[in-house]
mmCIF file of C-alpha atoms in Angstrom:
data_model
loop_
_atom_site.group_PDB
_atom_site.id
_atom_site.type_symbol
_atom_site.label_atom_id
_atom_site.label_comp_id
_atom_site.label_asym_id
_atom_site.label_seq_id
_atom_site.Cartn_x
_atom_site.Cartn_y
_atom_site.Cartn_z
ATOM 1 C CA UNK A 23 0.000 0.000 0.000
ATOM 2 C CA UNK A 24 1.259 3.465 -0.936
ATOM 3 C CA UNK A 25 -0.188 6.864 -0.089
ATOM 4 C CA UNK A 26 -0.799 9.303 -2.955
ATOM 5 C CA UNK A 27 -2.766 12.150 -1.421
ATOM 6 C CA UNK A 28 -4.011 13.177 2.009
ATOM 7 C CA UNK A 29 -6.551 15.814 2.981
ATOM 8 C CA UNK A 30 -7.256 16.526 6.656
ATOM 9 C CA UNK A 31 -10.024 18.669 8.140
ATOM 10 C CA UNK A 32 -10.687 19.376 11.830
ATOM 11 C CA UNK A 33 -8.376 16.606 13.012
ATOM 12 C CA UNK A 34 -6.316 17.223 16.173
ATOM 13 C CA UNK A 35 -4.105 20.279 15.582
ATOM 14 C CA UNK A 36 -5.093 20.634 11.913
ATOM 15 C CA UNK A 37 -7.962 22.739 10.609
ATOM 16 C CA UNK A 38 -7.487 22.101 6.901
ATOM 17 C CA UNK A 39 -4.497 20.819 4.936
ATOM 18 C CA UNK A 40 -3.885 18.947 1.666
ATOM 19 C CA UNK A 41 -0.686 16.972 1.046
ATOM 20 C CA UNK A 42 0.620 15.352 -2.144
ATOM 21 C CA UNK A 43 2.927 12.316 -1.802
ATOM 22 C CA UNK A 44 3.441 11.698 -5.541
ATOM 23 C CA UNK A 45 6.231 12.562 -7.957
ATOM 24 C CA UNK A 46 5.939 14.433 -11.267
ATOM 25 C CA UNK A 47 4.647 11.266 -12.974
ATOM 26 C CA UNK A 48 1.928 10.740 -10.386
ATOM 27 C CA UNK A 49 3.667 7.770 -8.746
ATOM 28 C CA UNK A 50 3.839 7.585 -4.932
ATOM 29 C CA UNK A 51 7.203 8.818 -3.658
ATOM 30 C CA UNK A 52 9.062 6.135 -1.679
ATOM 31 C CA UNK A 53 10.760 8.748 0.556
ATOM 32 C CA UNK A 54 8.994 11.774 2.051
ATOM 33 C CA UNK A 55 10.030 14.319 4.683
ATOM 34 C CA UNK A 56 7.535 16.608 6.414
ATOM 35 C CA UNK A 57 9.417 19.661 7.689
ATOM 36 C CA UNK A 58 8.052 22.257 10.067
ATOM 37 C CA UNK A 59 8.560 24.030 13.387
ATOM 38 C CA UNK A 60 7.004 22.851 16.628
ATOM 39 C CA UNK A 61 3.173 23.008 16.655
ATOM 40 C CA UNK A 62 2.978 23.022 12.843
ATOM 41 C CA UNK A 63 0.976 19.765 12.798
ATOM 42 C CA UNK A 64 3.643 17.233 11.773
ATOM 43 C CA UNK A 65 2.638 14.597 14.334
ATOM 44 C CA UNK A 66 -1.065 15.185 13.645
ATOM 45 C CA UNK A 67 -0.459 14.321 9.984
ATOM 46 C CA UNK A 68 1.144 10.999 10.959
ATOM 47 C CA UNK A 69 -1.698 10.379 13.426
ATOM 48 C CA UNK A 70 -4.245 10.936 10.651
ATOM 49 C CA UNK A 71 -2.558 8.387 8.365
ATOM 50 C CA UNK A 72 -2.343 5.869 11.206
ATOM 51 C CA UNK A 73 -5.891 6.360 12.494
ATOM 52 C CA UNK A 74 -7.628 6.057 9.145
ATOM 53 C CA UNK A 75 -5.953 2.690 8.465
ATOM 54 C CA UNK A 76 -6.158 1.258 11.987
ATOM 55 C CA UNK A 77 -9.882 1.934 12.428
ATOM 56 C CA UNK A 78 -10.615 -0.287 9.446
ATOM 57 C CA UNK A 79 -8.498 -3.065 10.962
ATOM 58 C CA UNK A 80 -10.385 -2.860 14.269
ATOM 59 C CA UNK A 81 -13.414 -0.509 14.072
ATOM 60 C CA UNK A 82 -14.260 -0.537 17.794
ATOM 61 C CA UNK A 83 -10.798 -0.482 19.375
ATOM 62 C CA UNK A 84 -8.064 0.511 16.908
ATOM 63 C CA UNK A 85 -4.439 0.052 17.958
ATOM 64 C CA UNK A 86 -3.162 3.637 18.096
ATOM 65 C CA UNK A 87 0.127 5.036 19.336
ATOM 66 C CA UNK A 88 0.750 5.417 23.068
ATOM 67 C CA UNK A 89 -0.993 8.506 24.417
ATOM 68 C CA UNK A 90 -3.599 8.760 21.662
ATOM 69 C CA UNK A 91 -7.145 7.727 22.540
ATOM 70 C CA UNK A 92 -9.947 6.861 20.130
ATOM 71 C CA UNK A 93 -12.405 9.525 21.224
ATOM 72 C CA UNK A 94 -13.827 12.864 20.100
ATOM 73 C CA UNK A 95 -11.862 14.872 22.667
ATOM 74 C CA UNK A 96 -8.512 13.734 21.248
ATOM 75 C CA UNK A 97 -9.286 13.325 17.560
ATOM 76 C CA UNK A 98 -11.614 16.225 16.685
ATOM 77 C CA UNK A 99 -10.452 19.827 16.495
ATOM 78 C CA UNK A 100 -13.013 22.114 18.053
ATOM 79 C CA UNK A 101 -16.268 21.337 19.814
ATOM 80 C CA UNK A 102 -19.127 20.299 17.555
ATOM 81 C CA UNK A 103 -16.946 19.692 14.503
ATOM 82 C CA UNK A 104 -16.521 16.535 12.450
ATOM 83 C CA UNK A 105 -13.014 15.356 11.603
ATOM 84 C CA UNK A 106 -12.591 14.244 8.002
ATOM 85 C CA UNK A 107 -9.634 12.496 6.388
ATOM 86 C CA UNK A 108 -9.398 11.836 2.655
ATOM 87 C CA UNK A 109 -6.899 9.053 2.038
ATOM 88 C CA UNK A 110 -5.927 8.268 -1.577
ATOM 89 C CA UNK A 111 -3.796 5.165 -2.062
ATOM 90 C CA UNK A 112 -2.820 2.341 -4.402
ATOM 91 C CA UNK A 113 -1.544 -1.220 -4.065
ATOM 92 C CA UNK A 114 0.402 -3.562 -6.344
ATOM 93 C CA UNK A 115 -0.601 -6.858 -7.908
ATOM 94 C CA UNK A 116 1.159 -9.190 -5.448
ATOM 95 C CA UNK A 117 -0.582 -7.441 -2.559
ATOM 96 C CA UNK A 118 -3.932 -7.692 -4.352
ATOM 97 C CA UNK A 119 -3.392 -11.430 -4.882
ATOM 98 C CA UNK A 120 -2.665 -11.906 -1.157
ATOM 99 C CA UNK A 121 -5.776 -9.891 -0.235
ATOM 100 C CA UNK A 122 -7.838 -12.119 -2.531
ATOM 101 C CA UNK A 123 -6.557 -15.172 -0.630
ATOM 102 C CA UNK A 124 -7.561 -13.621 2.691
ATOM 103 C CA UNK A 125 -11.002 -12.594 1.431
ATOM 104 C CA UNK A 126 -11.535 -16.050 -0.041
ATOM 105 C CA UNK A 127 -10.533 -17.714 3.256
ATOM 106 C CA UNK A 128 -13.140 -15.605 5.067
ATOM 107 C CA UNK A 129 -15.741 -16.198 2.320
ATOM 108 C CA UNK A 130 -16.059 -12.479 1.590
ATOM 109 C CA UNK A 131 -17.725 -11.543 -1.674
ATOM 110 C CA UNK A 132 -15.435 -8.741 -2.817
ATOM 111 C CA UNK A 133 -12.131 -9.456 -4.541
ATOM 112 C CA UNK A 134 -9.874 -8.231 -7.333
ATOM 113 C CA UNK A 135 -10.955 -9.529 -10.730
ATOM 114 C CA UNK A 136 -7.749 -9.633 -12.750
ATOM 115 C CA UNK A 137 -9.656 -10.327 -15.961
ATOM 116 C CA UNK A 138 -10.785 -6.707 -15.929
ATOM 117 C CA UNK A 139 -8.632 -3.796 -16.942
ATOM 118 C CA UNK A 140 -8.317 -0.807 -14.634
ATOM 119 C CA UNK A 141 -9.120 -2.005 -11.103
ATOM 120 C CA UNK A 142 -8.766 0.648 -8.400
ATOM 121 C CA UNK A 143 -6.720 0.707 -6.241
ATOM 122 C CA UNK A 144 -4.624 -1.760 -8.271
ATOM 123 C CA UNK A 145 -3.845 0.102 -11.482
ATOM 124 C CA UNK A 146 -5.188 3.490 -10.418
ATOM 125 C CA UNK A 147 -5.554 5.010 -6.964
ATOM 126 C CA UNK A 148 -8.691 4.675 -4.878
ATOM 127 C CA UNK A 149 -9.906 7.120 -2.277
ATOM 128 C CA UNK A 150 -11.444 6.647 1.152
ATOM 129 C CA UNK A 151 -13.216 9.572 2.818
ATOM 130 C CA UNK A 152 -13.441 8.938 6.581
ATOM 131 C CA UNK A 153 -15.493 11.069 8.995
ATOM 132 C CA UNK A 154 -15.590 11.003 12.808
ATOM 133 C CA UNK A 155 -17.770 10.967 14.863
ATOM 134 C CA UNK A 156 -20.800 9.376 13.262
ATOM 135 C CA UNK A 157 -23.918 11.026 14.724
ATOM 136 C CA UNK A 158 -26.247 8.597 12.959
ATOM 137 C CA UNK A 159 -27.260 5.283 14.502
ATOM 138 C CA UNK A 160 -24.616 2.860 13.287
ATOM 139 C CA UNK A 161 -22.423 -0.055 14.343
ATOM 140 C CA UNK A 162 -19.297 2.086 13.968
ATOM 141 C CA UNK A 163 -18.318 5.443 15.425
ATOM 142 C CA UNK A 164 -17.264 6.706 12.002
ATOM 143 C CA UNK A 165 -18.645 7.071 8.501
ATOM 144 C CA UNK A 166 -16.777 6.349 5.287
ATOM 145 C CA UNK A 167 -17.173 6.036 1.558
ATOM 146 C CA UNK A 168 -14.916 4.758 -1.207
ATOM 147 C CA UNK A 169 -14.367 6.558 -4.506
ATOM 148 C CA UNK A 170 -14.899 4.995 -6.959
ATOM 149 C CA UNK A 171 -17.576 2.957 -5.238
ATOM 150 C CA UNK A 172 -16.471 -0.234 -7.032
ATOM 151 C CA UNK A 173 -13.019 -0.114 -5.395
ATOM 152 C CA UNK A 174 -12.140 -3.217 -3.399
ATOM 153 C CA UNK A 175 -12.170 -2.206 0.275
ATOM 154 C CA UNK A 176 -8.650 -3.112 1.346
ATOM 155 C CA UNK A 177 -7.765 -0.732 4.188
ATOM 156 C CA UNK A 178 -8.732 -3.324 6.795
ATOM 157 C CA UNK A 179 -6.980 -6.177 4.995
ATOM 158 C CA UNK A 180 -4.363 -6.697 7.692
ATOM 159 C CA UNK A 181 -7.067 -6.967 10.322
ATOM 160 C CA UNK A 182 -8.801 -9.622 8.237
ATOM 161 C CA UNK A 183 -5.475 -11.363 7.675
ATOM 162 C CA UNK A 184 -5.053 -11.587 11.454
ATOM 163 C CA UNK A 185 -8.352 -13.461 11.645
ATOM 164 C CA UNK A 186 -7.237 -15.964 9.017
ATOM 165 C CA UNK A 187 -3.907 -16.565 10.795
ATOM 166 C CA UNK A 188 -5.551 -17.037 14.209
ATOM 167 C CA UNK A 189 -7.998 -19.485 12.610
ATOM 168 C CA UNK A 190 -5.175 -21.369 10.825
ATOM 169 C CA UNK A 191 -6.632 -20.441 7.446
ATOM 170 C CA UNK A 192 -3.435 -18.638 6.376
ATOM 171 C CA UNK A 193 0.201 -18.689 7.475
ATOM 172 C CA UNK A 194 1.883 -15.735 9.171
ATOM 173 C CA UNK A 195 3.830 -15.020 5.968
ATOM 174 C CA UNK A 196 0.651 -13.427 4.582
ATOM 175 C CA UNK A 197 1.728 -10.239 6.387
ATOM 176 C CA UNK A 198 4.837 -10.108 4.185
ATOM 177 C CA UNK A 199 2.509 -9.581 1.223
ATOM 178 C CA UNK A 200 -0.240 -7.337 2.630
ATOM 179 C CA UNK A 201 0.793 -3.811 3.511
ATOM 180 C CA UNK A 202 -0.280 -1.706 6.463
ATOM 181 C CA UNK A 203 1.018 1.222 8.490
ATOM 182 C CA UNK A 204 4.032 1.025 10.806
ATOM 183 C CA UNK A 205 4.191 4.012 13.176
ATOM 184 C CA UNK A 206 7.395 4.757 15.100
ATOM 185 C CA UNK A 207 6.375 7.719 17.239
ATOM 186 C CA UNK A 208 8.553 9.846 19.498
ATOM 187 C CA UNK A 209 8.312 7.398 22.433
ATOM 188 C CA UNK A 210 10.944 5.043 21.058
ATOM 189 C CA UNK A 211 11.991 3.840 24.508
ATOM 190 C CA UNK A 212 13.153 0.448 25.763
ATOM 191 C CA UNK A 213 11.692 -1.421 28.725
ATOM 192 C CA UNK A 214 14.499 -3.314 30.430
ATOM 193 C CA UNK A 215 12.663 -6.352 31.777
ATOM 194 C CA UNK A 216 14.628 -8.633 34.094
ATOM 195 C CA UNK A 217 12.660 -11.759 33.354
ATOM 196 C CA UNK A 218 11.307 -12.305 29.861
ATOM 197 C CA UNK A 219 9.249 -15.287 30.982
ATOM 198 C CA UNK A 220 6.875 -12.946 32.812
ATOM 199 C CA UNK A 221 6.058 -10.736 29.816
ATOM 200 C CA UNK A 222 2.348 -10.383 29.256
ATOM 201 C CA UNK A 223 1.094 -10.703 25.712
ATOM 202 C CA UNK A 224 -0.399 -7.221 25.762
ATOM 203 C CA UNK A 225 3.024 -5.719 26.521
ATOM 204 C CA UNK A 226 5.072 -7.751 24.053
ATOM 205 C CA UNK A 227 4.514 -5.365 21.143
ATOM 206 C CA UNK A 228 6.099 -2.461 22.990
ATOM 207 C CA UNK A 229 9.055 -4.266 24.504
ATOM 208 C CA UNK A 230 12.169 -4.316 22.356
ATOM 209 C CA UNK A 231 14.069 -6.940 24.316
ATOM 210 C CA UNK A 232 11.216 -9.432 24.174
ATOM 211 C CA UNK A 233 11.103 -9.196 20.387
ATOM 212 C CA UNK A 234 14.870 -9.546 20.057
ATOM 213 C CA UNK A 235 14.769 -12.564 22.345
ATOM 214 C CA UNK A 236 12.172 -14.172 20.095
ATOM 215 C CA UNK A 237 14.075 -13.324 16.905
ATOM 216 C CA UNK A 238 17.377 -14.598 18.301
ATOM 217 C CA UNK A 239 15.923 -17.950 19.330
ATOM 218 C CA UNK A 240 14.031 -18.367 16.057
ATOM 219 C CA UNK A 241 17.216 -17.659 14.125
ATOM 220 C CA UNK A 242 18.765 -20.850 15.553
ATOM 221 C CA UNK A 243 16.414 -22.991 13.426
ATOM 222 C CA UNK A 244 15.414 -20.472 10.744
ATOM 223 C CA UNK A 245 14.929 -21.870 7.210
ATOM 224 C CA UNK A 246 16.666 -19.162 5.196
ATOM 225 C CA UNK A 247 16.221 -20.966 1.882
ATOM 226 C CA UNK A 248 12.440 -20.908 2.377
ATOM 227 C CA UNK A 249 11.846 -17.621 4.225
ATOM 228 C CA UNK A 250 14.881 -15.506 3.327
ATOM 229 C CA UNK A 251 16.919 -13.531 5.840
ATOM 230 C CA UNK A 252 15.779 -14.033 9.436
ATOM 231 C CA UNK A 253 14.485 -11.124 11.501
ATOM 232 C CA UNK A 254 17.492 -11.400 13.832
ATOM 233 C CA UNK A 255 20.044 -11.311 11.002
ATOM 234 C CA UNK A 256 18.264 -8.364 9.382
ATOM 235 C CA UNK A 257 18.168 -6.306 12.591
ATOM 236 C CA UNK A 258 21.810 -7.181 13.313
ATOM 237 C CA UNK A 259 23.009 -6.372 9.774
ATOM 238 C CA UNK A 260 21.266 -2.998 9.615
ATOM 239 C CA UNK A 261 22.229 -2.013 13.165
ATOM 240 C CA UNK A 262 25.911 -2.758 12.497
ATOM 241 C CA UNK A 263 25.765 -0.783 9.256
ATOM 242 C CA UNK A 264 24.217 2.295 10.884
ATOM 243 C CA UNK A 265 26.029 2.229 14.246
ATOM 244 C CA UNK A 266 29.527 1.261 13.093
ATOM 245 C CA UNK A 267 31.956 0.783 14.869
ATOM 246 C CA UNK A 268 29.406 -0.536 17.389
ATOM 247 C CA UNK A 269 28.340 -4.122 16.668
ATOM 248 C CA UNK A 270 25.371 -6.179 17.830
ATOM 249 C CA UNK A 271 26.822 -9.560 18.773
ATOM 250 C CA UNK A 272 24.081 -11.655 20.329
ATOM 251 C CA UNK A 273 21.797 -12.294 23.267
ATOM 252 C CA UNK A 274 23.044 -13.716 26.551
ATOM 253 C CA UNK A 275 20.878 -15.565 29.078
ATOM 254 C CA UNK A 276 21.436 -15.962 32.799
ATOM 255 C CA UNK A 277 19.482 -17.665 35.580
ATOM 256 C CA UNK A 278 16.975 -14.807 35.913
ATOM 257 C CA UNK A 279 17.683 -12.353 33.084
ATOM 258 C CA UNK A 280 18.468 -11.866 29.417
ATOM 259 C CA UNK A 281 20.479 -9.067 27.863
ATOM 260 C CA UNK A 282 21.997 -8.027 24.560
ATOM 261 C CA UNK A 283 25.739 -8.185 24.003
ATOM 262 C CA UNK A 284 27.412 -5.537 21.864
ATOM 263 C CA UNK A 285 31.021 -4.726 21.020
ATOM 264 C CA UNK A 286 32.795 -1.488 20.238
ATOM 265 C CA UNK A 287 36.496 -1.360 19.375
ATOM 266 C CA UNK A 288 37.063 -4.794 20.898
ATOM 267 C CA UNK A 289 35.257 -4.052 24.188
ATOM 268 C CA UNK A 290 32.011 -5.905 24.951
ATOM 269 C CA UNK A 291 29.108 -4.226 26.752
ATOM 270 C CA UNK A 292 25.433 -4.990 27.400
ATOM 271 C CA UNK A 293 21.993 -3.439 27.015
ATOM 272 C CA UNK A 294 22.285 -1.291 30.127
ATOM 273 C CA UNK A 295 25.466 0.325 28.780
ATOM 274 C CA UNK A 296 24.093 1.187 25.354
ATOM 275 C CA UNK A 297 23.951 4.838 24.313
ATOM 276 C CA UNK A 298 20.617 6.579 23.734
ATOM 277 C CA UNK A 299 21.425 6.681 20.012
ATOM 278 C CA UNK A 300 21.983 2.916 19.904
ATOM 279 C CA UNK A 301 18.666 2.408 21.705
ATOM 280 C CA UNK A 302 16.938 4.604 19.142
ATOM 281 C CA UNK A 303 18.355 2.776 16.131
ATOM 282 C CA UNK A 304 17.578 -0.626 17.636
ATOM 283 C CA UNK A 305 14.042 0.452 18.526
ATOM 284 C CA UNK A 306 13.418 1.600 14.941
ATOM 285 C CA UNK A 307 14.759 -1.625 13.407
ATOM 286 C CA UNK A 308 12.880 -3.857 15.866
ATOM 287 C CA UNK A 309 9.728 -1.813 15.313
ATOM 288 C CA UNK A 310 9.949 -2.395 11.547
ATOM 289 C CA UNK A 311 10.380 -6.135 12.098
ATOM 290 C CA UNK A 312 7.666 -6.418 14.767
ATOM 291 C CA UNK A 313 5.125 -4.651 12.540
ATOM 292 C CA UNK A 314 6.194 -6.744 9.504
ATOM 293 C CA UNK A 315 6.819 -3.504 7.627
ATOM 294 C CA UNK A 316 6.735 -4.725 4.038
ATOM 295 C CA UNK A 317 4.698 -3.180 1.212
ATOM 296 C CA UNK A 318 3.716 -0.688 3.903
ATOM 297 C CA UNK A 319 3.605 2.977 4.822
ATOM 298 C CA UNK A 320 6.245 3.593 7.505
ATOM 299 C CA UNK A 321 5.873 6.688 9.681
ATOM 300 C CA UNK A 322 8.874 7.909 11.722
ATOM 301 C CA UNK A 323 8.232 10.986 13.850
ATOM 302 C CA UNK A 324 11.237 13.265 14.411
ATOM 303 C CA UNK A 325 13.781 10.930 12.840
ATOM 304 C CA UNK A 326 16.659 12.877 14.414
ATOM 305 C CA UNK A 327 15.788 12.065 18.054
ATOM 306 C CA UNK A 328 18.907 11.169 20.092
ATOM 307 C CA UNK A 329 20.961 10.585 16.940
ATOM 308 C CA UNK A 330 24.257 12.148 15.880
ATOM 309 C CA UNK A 331 23.986 13.696 12.374
ATOM 310 C CA UNK A 332 26.245 10.930 10.995
ATOM 311 C CA UNK A 333 23.836 8.273 12.279
ATOM 312 C CA UNK A 334 20.827 10.248 11.034
ATOM 313 C CA UNK A 335 22.376 10.180 7.572
ATOM 314 C CA UNK A 336 23.214 6.456 7.773
ATOM 315 C CA UNK A 337 19.697 5.559 8.966
ATOM 316 C CA UNK A 338 18.064 7.482 6.133
ATOM 317 C CA UNK A 339 20.451 5.952 3.579
ATOM 318 C CA UNK A 340 19.815 2.418 4.877
ATOM 319 C CA UNK A 341 16.046 2.919 4.576
ATOM 320 C CA UNK A 342 16.501 4.360 1.074
ATOM 321 C CA UNK A 343 18.261 1.143 0.086
ATOM 322 C CA UNK A 344 15.705 -1.077 1.864
ATOM 323 C CA UNK A 345 14.237 -3.884 -0.257
ATOM 324 C CA UNK A 346 10.925 -4.132 1.645
ATOM 325 C CA UNK A 347 8.967 -2.002 -0.862
ATOM 326 C CA UNK A 348 7.924 0.472 1.827
ATOM 327 C CA UNK A 349 6.934 4.110 1.529
ATOM 328 C CA UNK A 350 8.682 6.148 4.249
ATOM 329 C CA UNK A 351 7.252 9.351 5.705
ATOM 330 C CA UNK A 352 9.559 11.129 8.164
ATOM 331 C CA UNK A 353 9.024 14.320 10.135
ATOM 332 C CA UNK A 354 11.651 16.750 11.404
ATOM 333 C CA UNK A 355 12.186 20.278 12.670
ATOM 334 C CA UNK A 356 15.938 20.021 12.060
ATOM 335 C CA UNK A 357 17.490 22.006 9.187
ATOM 336 C CA UNK A 358 20.382 19.499 9.270
ATOM 337 C CA UNK A 359 18.026 16.597 8.514
ATOM 338 C CA UNK A 360 16.236 18.576 5.808
ATOM 339 C CA UNK A 361 19.555 18.917 3.927
ATOM 340 C CA UNK A 362 19.758 15.101 3.694
ATOM 341 C CA UNK A 363 16.712 14.977 1.381
ATOM 342 C CA UNK A 364 16.043 16.114 -2.163
ATOM 343 C CA UNK A 365 13.796 19.152 -2.553
ATOM 344 C CA UNK A 366 11.244 16.998 -4.397
ATOM 345 C CA UNK A 367 10.906 14.749 -1.311
ATOM 346 C CA UNK A 368 10.149 17.565 1.154
ATOM 347 C CA UNK A 369 6.734 18.804 2.267
ATOM 348 C CA UNK A 370 7.293 22.124 4.015
ATOM 349 C CA UNK A 371 4.878 23.263 6.728
ATOM 350 C CA UNK A 372 6.680 26.423 7.786
ATOM 351 C CA UNK A 373 9.907 28.312 8.345
ATOM 352 C CA UNK A 374 12.438 26.563 10.613
ATOM 353 C CA UNK A 375 14.451 29.717 11.223
ATOM 354 C CA UNK A 376 14.034 31.400 14.593
ATOM 355 C CA UNK A 377 12.306 34.797 14.514
#
């Protein structure tokens, strides 16, 4: 899934804004940077993208970022208003084929008919217009409509895929094919748990060490010929490339704790001795793996947080060279970061110079 165009009205800090994420040929740009001073609405734009996708995956209780609640007080700008988000997007054929498999498993009527010519959002973009709250009597708190009305309704495809996986109708690899939204907000912190055996399921998604523990142990028996590079090897390879000369070595277990082992200039150290920049890079890479960020829209708020300019540049370059077919949308208020992007990739919300 790739975003082409976004229009936001009365949503959080934004009264009315229209944003174009396409190049001169009308294709979605793979790399985008939203630049603006504090309070210019950068985070609200990412929230809008995230909300409009997540509510279709779980209409009653969408999985939003920490600190953002699914209610009128937090989502709607101004009392008595209705928030509206217009989300124009497209997908590619392999994603459409995977969505067809999910829909077929759930015995849903709609699907992509490849015998036809122009099928939005396959060969041309489709548009969803989402409004919140819904004052009419309805099963959902929001209203929506697709344009054109014959577009296959795919925004909740990952939510439906979850149902097929939990029912053993599809394998987990279906998420490698179907895109979604991966949101790495400003709270990219690490919870240092002493005993991984006591992690509750509801906390696993936000705990970096628990994910790395799982990836490390799976790597021991990973079938690389069948599934490609393991999650552990990918995180390790990208971390070492960005954070050189620091190296991620492995995971060490003790009688009541687990920790990461790293090395820098021949000296080993553990998770508690990592720098804030190393934590940030690791949190980003683990977040991409945990959300199965492939064929997806990846949102990274304030990409420069806790990172030296050299590491900012390496991170951006690594994601540029990524082979996961993602569309990246970064935000920043740093003039230094803005210089790392082409002018055609930048959406400017205001002057960064101090007055």
